[in-house]
PDB file of C-alpha atoms in Angstrom:
ATOM      1  CA  MET A  20     -69.249 -74.151  -5.358  1.00 45.00           C
ATOM      2  CA  SER A  21     -65.933 -72.682  -6.449  1.00 46.00           C
ATOM      3  CA  ASP A  22     -64.344 -69.481  -5.308  1.00 47.00           C
ATOM      4  CA  SER A  23     -61.059 -67.714  -5.904  1.00 44.00           C
ATOM      5  CA  THR A  24     -59.265 -66.726  -2.709  1.00 50.00           C
ATOM      6  CA  PRO A  25     -57.075 -63.679  -2.086  1.00 52.00           C
ATOM      7  CA  LEU A  26     -54.180 -66.068  -2.656  1.00 54.00           C
ATOM      8  CA  GLY A  27     -55.403 -66.616  -6.209  1.00 63.00           C
ATOM      9  CA  GLN A  28     -56.042 -70.291  -5.531  1.00 73.00           C
ATOM     10  CA  THR A  29     -59.277 -71.914  -6.571  1.00 84.00           C
ATOM     11  CA  VAL A  30     -61.105 -73.500  -3.657  1.00 89.00           C
ATOM     12  CA  THR A  31     -63.990 -75.913  -4.119  1.00 90.00           C
ATOM     13  CA  GLY A  32     -66.372 -77.985  -2.049  1.00 95.00           C
ATOM     14  CA  GLU A  33     -66.656 -77.647   1.683  1.00 96.00           C
ATOM     15  CA  ARG A  34     -63.831 -75.131   2.032  1.00 97.00           C
ATOM     16  CA  ALA A  35     -65.405 -72.865  -0.593  1.00 97.00           C
ATOM     17  CA  ASP A  36     -68.740 -73.137   1.209  1.00 97.00           C
ATOM     18  CA  LEU A  37     -67.185 -72.257   4.569  1.00 98.00           C
ATOM     19  CA  LEU A  38     -65.319 -69.288   3.084  1.00 97.00           C
ATOM     20  CA  ALA A  39     -68.458 -68.037   1.295  1.00 97.00           C
ATOM     21  CA  ALA A  40     -70.592 -68.305   4.443  1.00 98.00           C
ATOM     22  CA  LEU A  41     -67.967 -66.472   6.496  1.00 98.00           C
ATOM     23  CA  ALA A  42     -67.512 -63.790   3.833  1.00 98.00           C
ATOM     24  CA  LYS A  43     -71.267 -63.147   3.771  1.00 97.00           C
ATOM     25  CA  GLN A  44     -71.462 -62.668   7.547  1.00 97.00           C
ATOM     26  CA  ARG A  45     -68.347 -60.479   7.574  1.00 98.00           C
ATOM     27  CA  HIS A  46     -69.929 -58.320   4.866  1.00 97.00           C
ATOM     28  CA  PHE A  47     -73.112 -57.818   6.917  1.00 96.00           C
ATOM     29  CA  LEU A  48     -71.080 -56.899  10.005  1.00 97.00           C
ATOM     30  CA  ARG A  49     -68.876 -54.403   8.135  1.00 97.00           C
ATOM     31  CA  PHE A  50     -71.874 -53.016   6.221  1.00 97.00           C
ATOM     32  CA  THR A  51     -73.397 -51.724   9.463  1.00 97.00           C
ATOM     33  CA  THR A  52     -70.537 -49.213   9.712  1.00 97.00           C
ATOM     34  CA  ARG A  53     -70.976 -47.660   6.267  1.00 97.00           C
ATOM     35  CA  ASP A  54     -70.780 -43.854   6.182  1.00 96.00           C
ATOM     36  CA  LEU A  55     -70.178 -43.512   9.930  1.00 97.00           C
ATOM     37  CA  THR A  56     -67.773 -41.191  11.714  1.00 97.00           C
ATOM     38  CA  ASP A  57     -65.419 -42.463  14.404  1.00 97.00           C
ATOM     39  CA  GLU A  58     -67.642 -40.836  16.994  1.00 96.00           C
ATOM     40  CA  GLN A  59     -70.735 -42.637  15.694  1.00 97.00           C
ATOM     41  CA  ALA A  60     -68.851 -45.961  15.559  1.00 97.00           C
ATOM     42  CA  GLY A  61     -68.081 -45.540  19.253  1.00 96.00           C
ATOM     43  CA  GLN A  62     -71.560 -44.467  20.303  1.00 96.00           C
ATOM     44  CA  ARG A  63     -73.636 -46.757  22.515  1.00 93.00           C
ATOM     45  CA  THR A  64     -77.291 -46.935  21.501  1.00 93.00           C
ATOM     46  CA  THR A  65     -78.437 -49.662  23.883  1.00 87.00           C
ATOM     47  CA  ALA A  66     -78.228 -50.227  27.638  1.00 85.00           C
ATOM     48  CA  GLY A  67     -75.055 -52.296  27.245  1.00 83.00           C
ATOM     49  CA  GLU A  68     -71.474 -51.371  26.395  1.00 82.00           C
ATOM     50  CA  LEU A  69     -71.792 -52.393  22.750  1.00 89.00           C
ATOM     51  CA  CYS A  70     -70.941 -50.011  19.955  1.00 96.00           C
ATOM     52  CA  LEU A  71     -70.292 -50.772  16.295  1.00 97.00           C
ATOM     53  CA  GLY A  72     -66.543 -50.231  16.441  1.00 97.00           C
ATOM     54  CA  GLY A  73     -66.325 -52.346  19.570  1.00 96.00           C
ATOM     55  CA  LEU A  74     -68.250 -55.173  17.962  1.00 96.00           C
ATOM     56  CA  ILE A  75     -65.848 -55.182  15.019  1.00 97.00           C
ATOM     57  CA  LYS A  76     -62.900 -55.245  17.463  1.00 96.00           C
ATOM     58  CA  HIS A  77     -64.458 -58.105  19.416  1.00 96.00           C
ATOM     59  CA  VAL A  78     -65.226 -60.191  16.332  1.00 97.00           C
ATOM     60  CA  ALA A  79     -61.698 -59.638  15.007  1.00 98.00           C
ATOM     61  CA  ARG A  80     -60.146 -60.654  18.329  1.00 95.00           C
ATOM     62  CA  THR A  81     -62.408 -63.686  18.608  1.00 95.00           C
ATOM     63  CA  GLU A  82     -61.720 -64.820  15.051  1.00 98.00           C
ATOM     64  CA  ARG A  83     -57.971 -64.347  15.528  1.00 97.00           C
ATOM     65  CA  GLY A  84     -58.037 -66.386  18.726  1.00 95.00           C
ATOM     66  CA  TRP A  85     -59.979 -69.254  17.204  1.00 97.00           C
ATOM     67  CA  ALA A  86     -57.791 -69.325  14.090  1.00 98.00           C
ATOM     68  CA  GLU A  87     -54.721 -69.498  16.331  1.00 97.00           C
ATOM     69  CA  PHE A  88     -56.434 -72.303  18.287  1.00 97.00           C
ATOM     70  CA  ILE A  89     -56.748 -74.355  15.089  1.00 97.00           C
ATOM     71  CA  VAL A  90     -52.970 -74.210  14.668  1.00 96.00           C
ATOM     72  CA  GLU A  91     -51.622 -73.972  18.230  1.00 96.00           C
ATOM     73  CA  GLY A  92     -54.289 -75.637  20.349  1.00 95.00           C
ATOM     74  CA  PRO A  93     -55.571 -74.440  23.721  1.00 92.00           C
ATOM     75  CA  SER A  94     -52.459 -72.427  24.556  1.00 90.00           C
ATOM     76  CA  ALA A  95     -53.609 -69.883  21.948  1.00 91.00           C
ATOM     77  CA  MET A  96     -56.721 -69.172  23.998  1.00 87.00           C
ATOM     78  CA  GLY A  97     -55.032 -68.441  27.306  1.00 78.00           C
ATOM     79  CA  ASP A  98     -55.823 -69.916  30.673  1.00 77.00           C
ATOM     80  CA  PHE A  99     -59.151 -68.761  32.086  1.00 76.00           C
ATOM     81  CA  ASP A 100     -58.160 -69.653  35.635  1.00 77.00           C
ATOM     82  CA  SER A 101     -55.100 -67.382  35.525  1.00 81.00           C
ATOM     83  CA  MET A 102     -56.901 -64.322  34.139  1.00 81.00           C
ATOM     84  CA  THR A 103     -56.276 -61.168  36.168  1.00 85.00           C
ATOM     85  CA  GLU A 104     -58.494 -58.145  36.756  1.00 89.00           C
ATOM     86  CA  ALA A 105     -56.485 -56.405  34.011  1.00 89.00           C
ATOM     87  CA  ASP A 106     -57.277 -59.267  31.614  1.00 83.00           C
ATOM     88  CA  PHE A 107     -60.996 -58.967  32.379  1.00 83.00           C
ATOM     89  CA  ALA A 108     -60.832 -55.166  31.943  1.00 84.00           C
ATOM     90  CA  ALA A 109     -59.120 -55.629  28.564  1.00 84.00           C
ATOM     91  CA  ARG A 110     -61.944 -57.950  27.491  1.00 83.00           C
ATOM     92  CA  ILE A 111     -64.504 -55.288  28.405  1.00 86.00           C
ATOM     93  CA  ASP A 112     -62.510 -52.660  26.485  1.00 87.00           C
ATOM     94  CA  GLU A 113     -62.639 -54.734  23.323  1.00 87.00           C
ATOM     95  CA  PHE A 114     -66.339 -53.865  23.080  1.00 90.00           C
ATOM     96  CA  LYS A 115     -65.584 -50.115  23.132  1.00 92.00           C
ATOM     97  CA  MET A 116     -63.891 -47.620  20.836  1.00 94.00           C
ATOM     98  CA  LEU A 117     -61.026 -46.380  22.981  1.00 93.00           C
ATOM     99  CA  PRO A 118     -59.328 -42.974  22.655  1.00 94.00           C
ATOM    100  CA  GLY A 119     -57.122 -42.943  19.571  1.00 95.00           C
ATOM    101  CA  GLU A 120     -58.958 -45.804  17.870  1.00 96.00           C
ATOM    102  CA  THR A 121     -60.613 -45.130  14.538  1.00 98.00           C
ATOM    103  CA  LEU A 122     -63.256 -46.974  12.599  1.00 98.00           C
ATOM    104  CA  ALA A 123     -60.856 -47.215   9.653  1.00 98.00           C
ATOM    105  CA  GLY A 124     -58.212 -48.758  11.897  1.00 98.00           C
ATOM    106  CA  VAL A 125     -60.625 -51.249  13.424  1.00 98.00           C
ATOM    107  CA  LEU A 126     -61.896 -52.277   9.980  1.00 98.00           C
ATOM    108  CA  LYS A 127     -58.337 -52.591   8.663  1.00 98.00           C
ATOM    109  CA  GLU A 128     -57.377 -54.907  11.521  1.00 98.00           C
ATOM    110  CA  TYR A 129     -60.525 -56.977  10.954  1.00 98.00           C
ATOM    111  CA  GLY A 130     -59.656 -57.265   7.251  1.00 98.00           C
ATOM    112  CA  GLU A 131     -56.154 -58.493   8.133  1.00 98.00           C
ATOM    113  CA  VAL A 132     -57.551 -61.085  10.547  1.00 98.00           C
ATOM    114  CA  ALA A 133     -60.060 -62.224   7.919  1.00 98.00           C
ATOM    115  CA  ALA A 134     -57.339 -62.624   5.289  1.00 98.00           C
ATOM    116  CA  ARG A 135     -55.228 -64.749   7.657  1.00 97.00           C
ATOM    117  CA  THR A 136     -58.211 -66.945   8.510  1.00 98.00           C
ATOM    118  CA  ASP A 137     -59.060 -67.390   4.831  1.00 98.00           C
ATOM    119  CA  GLU A 138     -55.450 -68.377   4.109  1.00 97.00           C
ATOM    120  CA  LEU A 139     -55.625 -70.889   6.949  1.00 97.00           C
ATOM    121  CA  VAL A 140     -58.818 -72.456   5.566  1.00 97.00           C
ATOM    122  CA  VAL A 141     -57.170 -72.856   2.167  1.00 96.00           C
ATOM    123  CA  SER A 142     -53.890 -74.242   3.504  1.00 96.00           C
ATOM    124  CA  LEU A 143     -55.064 -76.622   6.246  1.00 95.00           C
ATOM    125  CA  PRO A 144     -54.143 -80.215   5.429  1.00 95.00           C
ATOM    126  CA  SER A 145     -57.465 -81.390   6.912  1.00 96.00           C
ATOM    127  CA  LEU A 146     -60.561 -79.808   8.401  1.00 97.00           C
ATOM    128  CA  ASP A 147     -60.779 -82.883  10.644  1.00 98.00           C
ATOM    129  CA  ALA A 148     -57.651 -81.950  12.619  1.00 96.00           C
ATOM    130  CA  ASP A 149     -58.745 -81.294  16.175  1.00 97.00           C
ATOM    131  CA  GLN A 150     -57.465 -79.753  19.360  1.00 96.00           C
ATOM    132  CA  PRO A 151     -58.566 -80.068  22.998  1.00 96.00           C
ATOM    133  CA  LEU A 152     -60.564 -77.072  24.174  1.00 94.00           C
ATOM    134  CA  PRO A 153     -58.981 -75.000  26.925  1.00 90.00           C
ATOM    135  CA  THR A 154     -60.298 -75.292  30.440  1.00 85.00           C
ATOM    136  CA  ALA A 155     -63.061 -72.736  30.941  1.00 85.00           C
ATOM    137  CA  PRO A 156     -66.519 -72.791  32.556  1.00 87.00           C
ATOM    138  CA  TRP A 157     -68.234 -72.547  29.160  1.00 87.00           C
ATOM    139  CA  PHE A 158     -66.493 -75.584  27.594  1.00 89.00           C
ATOM    140  CA  GLU A 159     -67.298 -79.221  28.276  1.00 91.00           C
ATOM    141  CA  PRO A 160     -64.345 -80.772  30.124  1.00 90.00           C
ATOM    142  CA  GLY A 161     -62.200 -82.896  27.830  1.00 91.00           C
ATOM    143  CA  ALA A 162     -63.958 -81.769  24.642  1.00 94.00           C
ATOM    144  CA  ARG A 163     -62.084 -81.430  21.360  1.00 97.00           C
ATOM    145  CA  TRP A 164     -63.028 -79.303  18.365  1.00 97.00           C
ATOM    146  CA  SER A 165     -62.039 -79.940  14.779  1.00 98.00           C
ATOM    147  CA  ALA A 166     -60.933 -77.114  12.512  1.00 98.00           C
ATOM    148  CA  ARG A 167     -64.310 -77.490  10.790  1.00 98.00           C
ATOM    149  CA  ARG A 168     -66.194 -76.988  14.060  1.00 98.00           C
ATOM    150  CA  VAL A 169     -64.074 -73.965  14.918  1.00 98.00           C
ATOM    151  CA  LEU A 170     -64.822 -72.419  11.510  1.00 98.00           C
ATOM    152  CA  LEU A 171     -68.547 -73.051  11.977  1.00 98.00           C
ATOM    153  CA  HIS A 172     -68.261 -71.373  15.393  1.00 97.00           C
ATOM    154  CA  ILE A 173     -66.523 -68.337  13.837  1.00 98.00           C
ATOM    155  CA  ILE A 174     -69.339 -68.093  11.264  1.00 98.00           C
ATOM    156  CA  ALA A 175     -71.995 -68.322  13.992  1.00 98.00           C
ATOM    157  CA  GLU A 176     -70.244 -65.714  16.176  1.00 97.00           C
ATOM    158  CA  THR A 177     -69.896 -63.341  13.232  1.00 98.00           C
ATOM    159  CA  ALA A 178     -73.559 -63.775  12.274  1.00 97.00           C
ATOM    160  CA  GLN A 179     -74.730 -63.222  15.848  1.00 97.00           C
ATOM    161  CA  HIS A 180     -72.714 -60.043  16.189  1.00 96.00           C
ATOM    162  CA  ALA A 181     -73.787 -58.817  12.746  1.00 96.00           C
ATOM    163  CA  GLY A 182     -77.333 -58.978  14.122  1.00 95.00           C
ATOM    164  CA  HIS A 183     -76.300 -57.013  17.196  1.00 94.00           C
ATOM    165  CA  ALA A 184     -74.593 -54.473  14.946  1.00 96.00           C
ATOM    166  CA  ASP A 185     -77.722 -54.101  12.825  1.00 95.00           C
ATOM    167  CA  ILE A 186     -79.785 -53.255  15.908  1.00 94.00           C
ATOM    168  CA  ILE A 187     -77.180 -50.769  17.132  1.00 95.00           C
ATOM    169  CA  ARG A 188     -77.002 -49.093  13.707  1.00 96.00           C
ATOM    170  CA  GLU A 189     -80.770 -48.861  13.379  1.00 95.00           C
ATOM    171  CA  SER A 190     -80.936 -47.313  16.869  1.00 94.00           C
ATOM    172  CA  LEU A 191     -78.140 -44.897  15.926  1.00 94.00           C
ATOM    173  CA  ASP A 192     -79.608 -43.363  12.787  1.00 94.00           C
ATOM    174  CA  GLY A 193     -82.359 -45.599  11.400  1.00 93.00           C
ATOM    175  CA  ALA A 194     -80.130 -47.270   8.783  1.00 93.00           C
ATOM    176  CA  LYS A 195     -80.636 -50.997   8.272  1.00 87.00           C
ATOM    177  CA  SER A 196     -78.481 -53.698   6.775  1.00 84.00           C
ATOM    178  CA  MET A 197     -81.448 -55.399   5.134  1.00 77.00           C
ATOM    179  CA  GLY A 198     -84.995 -54.462   4.313  1.00 65.00           C
TER     180      GLY A 198
END
């Protein structure tokens, strides 16, 4: 497979496949917000806190954090043990559309994060470069992830949340991403 990146470079093989898979999942996630108002993007349609704008914010933040991890290592992810109540509250807020936030703004930020990640995939000397995972209850102690594994994780996270977004959108107004 061969694909031209935003940088105008031709990418082939595994990197092209990773970029294509990520682009497809990003498209499905963004597609769930088509033709919505800011109010609709912030509306909860399930028992949880999730809304479409919040999901886009969360996926952007998650992708940014993992891309920074590829380059900087565990320090990019923060220290779970030193998180404060304010840090936990900020994490909850990333799933919501807050006053002053717009769907256009959230999508713009997500597009900027995506472009930086794509540039990273193209420019990495090796997808085998790895970093130790930060200490957190959800990571195996002492584990290391390669850039490749991180990118596969970003793809999986994006796909999972695109599914959540599809359910929220269908509950909102009956629109579906597929079918």
